[in-house]
C-alpha positions as a printed NumPy array, in Angstrom:
array([[118.91 , -42.517, 123.999],
       [115.317, -41.334, 124.277],
       [112.546, -43.4  , 122.721],
       [110.156, -41.073, 120.868],
       [107.355, -43.588, 120.876],
       [106.725, -46.911, 119.203],
       [107.074, -46.66 , 115.431],
       [107.762, -42.914, 115.533],
       [111.345, -42.081, 114.53 ],
       [112.799, -38.687, 115.362],
       [112.576, -35.989, 112.696],
       [114.766, -33.048, 111.805],
       [112.22 , -30.844, 113.603],
       [112.66 , -32.871, 116.804],
       [116.429, -32.394, 116.588],
       [116.025, -28.658, 116.028],
       [113.705, -28.341, 119.026],
       [115.994, -30.36 , 121.294],
       [119.062, -28.327, 120.273],
       [117.23 , -25.009, 120.402],
       [118.081, -24.106, 116.801],
       [116.275, -23.861, 113.458],
       [115.791, -26.861, 111.175],
       [117.915, -25.078, 108.554],
       [120.839, -24.957, 110.968],
       [120.436, -28.693, 111.646],
       [120.679, -29.231, 107.89 ],
       [123.87 , -27.171, 107.775],
       [125.373, -29.37 , 110.466],
       [124.377, -32.494, 108.553],
       [126.091, -31.059, 105.47 ],
       [129.219, -30.29 , 107.537],
       [128.975, -26.617, 106.693],
       [131.808, -24.461, 108.1  ],
       [129.288, -21.657, 108.669],
       [128.045, -23.193, 111.946],
       [129.736, -22.28 , 115.217],
       [131.268, -25.108, 117.225],
       [128.887, -24.493, 120.139],
       [125.772, -24.895, 118.   ],
       [127.288, -27.821, 116.096],
       [127.932, -29.63 , 119.386],
       [124.349, -28.954, 120.527],
       [122.922, -30.396, 117.299],
       [125.191, -33.451, 117.356],
       [124.238, -34.104, 120.976],
       [120.53 , -33.904, 120.082],
       [121.045, -36.267, 117.143],
       [122.698, -38.798, 119.441],
       [120.085, -38.501, 122.181],
       [117.196, -38.88 , 119.738],
       [118.905, -41.57 , 117.661],
       [118.076, -39.457, 114.626],
       [118.579, -40.877, 111.133],
       [118.905, -38.044, 108.574],
       [116.418, -38.005, 105.708],
       [117.834, -36.754, 102.431],
       [114.421, -35.414, 101.459],
       [114.058, -33.564, 104.76 ],
       [117.455, -31.962, 104.38 ],
       [116.549, -30.822, 100.855],
       [113.202, -29.427, 101.902],
       [114.88 , -27.495, 104.696],
       [116.518, -25.397, 102.023],
       [120.022, -26.899, 101.735],
       [121.646, -29.095,  99.107],
       [120.846, -32.8  ,  99.166],
       [124.399, -33.739,  98.099],
       [122.913, -36.897,  96.584],
       [123.68 , -38.23 ,  93.126],
       [121.429, -40.754,  91.402],
       [123.072, -43.521,  89.357],
       [121.011, -45.551,  86.87 ],
       [122.599, -48.869,  85.849],
       [121.701, -51.03 ,  82.873],
       [121.727, -54.262,  84.872],
       [123.05 , -55.105,  88.336],
       [124.19 , -58.509,  87.046],
       [126.891, -56.969,  84.857],
       [130.094, -56.766,  86.93 ],
       [131.368, -53.904,  84.776],
       [129.504, -51.577,  87.133],
       [131.522, -52.597,  90.206],
       [134.624, -50.649,  89.185],
       [132.558, -47.832,  87.675],
       [130.878, -47.196,  91.029],
       [134.267, -47.302,  92.75 ],
       [135.526, -44.506,  90.51 ],
       [132.347, -42.484,  90.977],
       [132.589, -42.756,  94.737],
       [136.24 , -41.679,  94.715],
       [135.386, -38.543,  92.731],
       [132.298, -37.562,  94.716],
       [132.997, -38.513,  98.322],
       [135.523, -35.733,  98.959],
       [132.769, -33.236,  98.142],
       [130.387, -34.952, 100.564],
       [128.132, -36.439,  97.881],
       [126.476, -39.808,  98.417],
       [125.434, -42.243,  95.685],
       [121.975, -43.769,  95.303],
       [121.931, -46.6  ,  92.764],
       [119.058, -48.16 ,  90.806],
       [118.743, -50.725,  88.027],
       [116.578, -49.341,  85.227],
       [114.931, -52.78 ,  84.756],
       [114.405, -53.54 ,  88.449],
       [110.873, -52.111,  88.735],
       [109.765, -52.542,  85.132],
       [106.763, -54.583,  86.256],
       [105.61 , -51.674,  88.393],
       [105.929, -49.259,  85.492],
       [108.281, -47.209,  87.667],
       [111.237, -45.217,  86.397],
       [114.305, -44.884,  88.622],
       [114.863, -41.443,  87.104],
       [111.484, -40.27 ,  88.396],
       [112.337, -41.632,  91.823],
       [115.643, -39.787,  91.862],
       [114.036, -36.537,  90.769],
       [111.505, -36.828,  93.585],
       [114.465, -37.143,  95.979],
       [115.796, -33.85 ,  94.584],
       [119.166, -35.323,  93.647],
       [121.805, -32.804,  92.63 ],
       [122.707, -34.736,  89.498],
       [122.255, -37.951,  87.543],
       [124.692, -40.456,  86.081],
       [123.35 , -42.855,  83.462],
       [125.751, -45.822,  83.369],
       [125.542, -47.633,  80.053],
       [123.376, -46.937,  77.023],
       [120.682, -44.376,  77.906],
       [117.188, -44.276,  76.471],
       [116.954, -41.365,  74.069],
       [113.506, -40.445,  75.406],
       [114.59 , -39.937,  79.01 ],
       [112.389, -37.317,  80.652],
       [115.042, -35.408,  82.581],
       [114.549, -31.697,  83.3  ],
       [117.077, -29.414,  81.648],
       [117.959, -28.063,  85.089],
       [119.246, -31.468,  86.29 ],
       [123.003, -31.991,  85.699],
       [123.484, -35.19 ,  83.66 ],
       [126.482, -37.348,  82.701],
       [126.53 , -40.511,  80.587],
       [129.139, -43.003,  81.823],
       [130.203, -45.801,  79.498],
       [127.542, -45.203,  76.84 ],
       [127.978, -43.441,  73.512],
       [124.375, -42.421,  72.812],
       [124.442, -38.623,  72.709],
       [121.914, -36.675,  74.771],
       [121.793, -32.888,  74.448],
       [123.529, -31.007,  77.292],
       [124.87 , -34.256,  78.829],
       [128.588, -34.911,  79.241],
       [129.861, -38.315,  78.145],
       [132.763, -40.288,  79.618],
       [133.291, -43.639,  77.931],
       [135.785, -46.248,  76.899],
       [137.168, -46.068,  73.353],
       [135.47 , -49.317,  72.334],
       [136.657, -49.165,  68.737],
       [140.288, -48.881,  69.828],
       [139.745, -51.8  ,  72.211],
       [138.388, -53.965,  69.411],
       [141.479, -53.151,  67.339],
       [143.687, -54.175,  70.299],
       [141.936, -57.551,  70.431],
       [142.597, -58.098,  66.735],
       [146.249, -57.123,  67.101],
       [146.692, -59.547,  69.998],
       [145.196, -62.543,  68.195],
       [147.042, -61.807,  64.94 ],
       [150.332, -61.575,  66.845],
       [149.626, -65.05 ,  68.253],
       [149.347, -66.402,  64.696],
       [145.578, -66.836,  64.439],
       [144.163, -66.382,  60.944],
       [140.61 , -67.736,  61.396],
       [138.866, -65.47 ,  63.864],
       [135.372, -65.136,  65.263],
       [133.392, -62.383,  66.974],
       [130.285, -62.895,  69.125],
       [128.221, -59.943,  70.281],
       [124.779, -58.563,  71.011],
       [122.664, -55.632,  69.884],
       [124.253, -52.726,  71.731],
       [126.212, -49.656,  70.715],
       [129.271, -50.849,  72.654],
       [129.184, -54.264,  70.96 ],
       [128.897, -52.627,  67.542],
       [131.879, -50.358,  68.22 ],
       [134.02 , -53.247,  69.463],
       [133.117, -55.374,  66.454],
       [133.921, -52.504,  64.077],
       [137.309, -51.986,  65.695],
       [138.029, -55.719,  65.617],
       [137.218, -56.222,  61.942],
       [139.092, -53.061,  60.963],
       [142.089, -54.201,  63.014],
       [142.232, -57.485,  61.136],
       [142.424, -55.498,  57.877],
       [142.646, -58.469,  55.529],
       [145.259, -60.362,  57.55 ],
       [142.747, -63.012,  58.627],
       [139.213, -64.236,  58.024],
       [136.57 , -63.028,  60.483],
       [133.205, -64.692,  61.115],
       [130.694, -62.744,  63.215],
       [127.494, -63.638,  65.052],
       [125.54 , -60.78 ,  66.653],
       [122.358, -61.77 ,  68.471],
       [119.452, -59.486,  69.351],
       [119.017, -58.711,  73.023],
       [121.404, -58.216,  75.911],
       [125.046, -59.421,  76.01 ],
       [124.446, -62.191,  78.569],
       [126.278, -65.44 ,  79.286],
       [123.491, -67.432,  77.65 ],
       [123.701, -65.219,  74.559],
       [127.448, -65.827,  74.389],
       [126.899, -69.569,  74.453],
       [124.233, -69.465,  71.727],
       [126.25 , -67.093,  69.558],
       [129.346, -69.274,  69.703],
       [127.289, -72.369,  68.917],
       [126.004, -70.68 ,  65.768],
       [129.487, -69.51 ,  64.844],
       [131.098, -72.958,  65.236],
       [128.251, -74.672,  63.385],
       [129.001, -72.564,  60.321],
       [132.742, -71.945,  60.824],
       [134.233, -74.964,  62.636],
       [137.757, -73.929,  61.608],
       [137.782, -70.828,  63.872],
       [140.779, -70.879,  66.229],
       [140.196, -67.675,  68.206],
       [137.073, -65.866,  69.39 ],
       [136.618, -62.305,  70.624],
       [133.459, -61.718,  72.673],
       [131.809, -58.316,  73.095],
       [132.182, -58.524,  76.887],
       [133.427, -60.855,  79.613],
       [129.946, -62.195,  80.357],
       [129.502, -63.381,  76.764],
       [133.036, -64.779,  76.84 ],
       [132.034, -66.963,  79.804],
       [129.15 , -68.308,  77.744],
       [131.583, -69.027,  74.915],
       [133.861, -70.919,  77.308],
       [130.913, -73.042,  78.437],
       [129.955, -73.9  ,  74.861],
       [133.521, -74.884,  74.008],
       [133.673, -77.155,  77.078],
       [130.408, -78.858,  76.08 ],
       [131.866, -79.554,  72.639],
       [135.033, -81.006,  74.119],
       [137.23 , -78.208,  72.763],
       [140.169, -77.06 ,  74.887],
       [140.994, -73.434,  75.71 ],
       [143.434, -72.184,  74.54 ],
       [144.871, -75.318,  72.875],
       [142.004, -75.652,  70.373],
       [140.363, -72.226,  70.565],
       [141.606, -69.013,  72.167],
       [138.982, -66.782,  73.8  ],
       [139.018, -63.065,  74.621],
       [136.522, -60.882,  76.441],
       [136.06 , -57.179,  77.118],
       [135.73 , -55.063,  80.319],
       [138.277, -57.   ,  82.432],
       [135.717, -57.608,  85.166],
       [136.726, -59.108,  88.535],
       [135.473, -62.492,  87.328],
       [137.888, -62.437,  84.372],
       [140.804, -61.904,  86.74 ],
       [140.032, -64.927,  88.939],
       [142.585, -67.715,  88.727],
       [139.874, -70.224,  87.85 ],
       [138.846, -68.312,  84.702],
       [142.027, -66.417,  83.78 ],
       [140.306, -64.707,  80.851],
       [142.279, -62.556,  78.449],
       [140.323, -59.317,  78.245],
       [140.409, -55.7  ,  77.161],
       [140.414, -53.502,  80.255],
       [137.927, -50.7  ,  79.643],
       [139.349, -48.904,  82.699],
       [135.939, -48.489,  84.229],
       [137.352, -47.041,  87.461],
       [138.74 , -44.164,  85.4  ],
       [135.429, -43.839,  83.558],
       [133.573, -43.604,  86.868],
       [136.059, -41.128,  88.28 ],
       [135.873, -39.002,  85.129],
       [132.075, -39.108,  85.173],
       [132.065, -37.937,  88.789],
       [134.428, -35.073,  88.016],
       [132.36 , -33.995,  85.016],
       [129.174, -34.118,  87.104],
       [130.715, -31.907,  89.781],
       [131.779, -29.449,  87.096],
       [128.275, -29.439,  85.594],
       [126.688, -28.908,  89.014],
       [128.975, -25.907,  89.442],
       [128.192, -24.585,  85.944],
       [125.011, -26.052,  84.411],
       [125.434, -23.896,  81.272],
       [128.834, -25.343,  80.322],
       [129.169, -26.862,  76.839],
       [128.726, -30.65 ,  76.847],
       [131.915, -32.649,  76.35 ],
       [132.908, -36.199,  75.398],
       [135.902, -37.913,  76.997],
       [137.165, -41.253,  75.667],
       [139.332, -43.37 ,  77.973],
       [142.004, -45.457,  76.237],
       [141.612, -49.206,  76.922],
       [144.454, -51.669,  77.496],
       [145.08 , -55.359,  76.899],
       [145.292, -57.792,  79.826],
       [146.635, -61.115,  78.535],
       [145.899, -64.229,  80.572],
       [145.72 , -67.957,  79.944],
       [142.692, -68.208,  77.606],
       [144.739, -67.052,  74.59 ],
       [147.867, -68.715,  73.188],
       [149.934, -69.008,  70.031],
       [148.541, -71.048,  67.189]])
């Protein structure tokens, strides 16, 4: 390995000079293009090793080849729903040589910085907005865009999401089958929460009484605790609670424990998303699996299709959820 000088990393131009090729050909090698002869590929790879070169996505783009980078904007890194979503995205994109760059849209709020602007400056080939997008997103029409998990429509953007309303109906069916007739719903101010609540109340369809508490703000654990406190203060006879997501369900479990109520003996609790935390033996939370791996995979496939044909008509794909029953729900 040759040291280029203190604090001076090798550039794509250094690699090109060492290998005796153009910078564009170096970029082709980095993109694993089949158009490069084996002799030249070996020369470039040898130069990269000798110079300890670390490819710059921006440099590759500026050299005239595709960046093969996809920007992913998350609602909040703290929500474990995104873990499986990113797994599905990676599975769909990695075979085509695309890499993911991920940002939380609230991470740099104090700096008045938008992750979308950062991704556009990197010349990403496409964007995935995971969750509920802002309707005033300033994204050029030429940038392929897919909404994953959210239902807010944006012109020319494909949408791949869970059928939240069907999932809410599944939760109602499960609790009714267990004999519960006094039900509660706790949620927050989001489109997904609204859809799940609508499906839940419609699924009950007069077979039970439903009390709901929907708080403004994000569906956090603390919000779940406060919402359940309000619900029990006004409806102490509730025997089963459906939370808008697993994080709020954890808050509900905490509130029940503080009140000395047993789960599921006194109150059954359900969540939504079937996050890794719900599946742990310590929690064992009954949840609606939103199949976020499939959502991520579908979003990746739609993005690849839109990159190939930016003029294609926007589509919406709804993934059917499924019930995962665990130990936080039981017969009444």
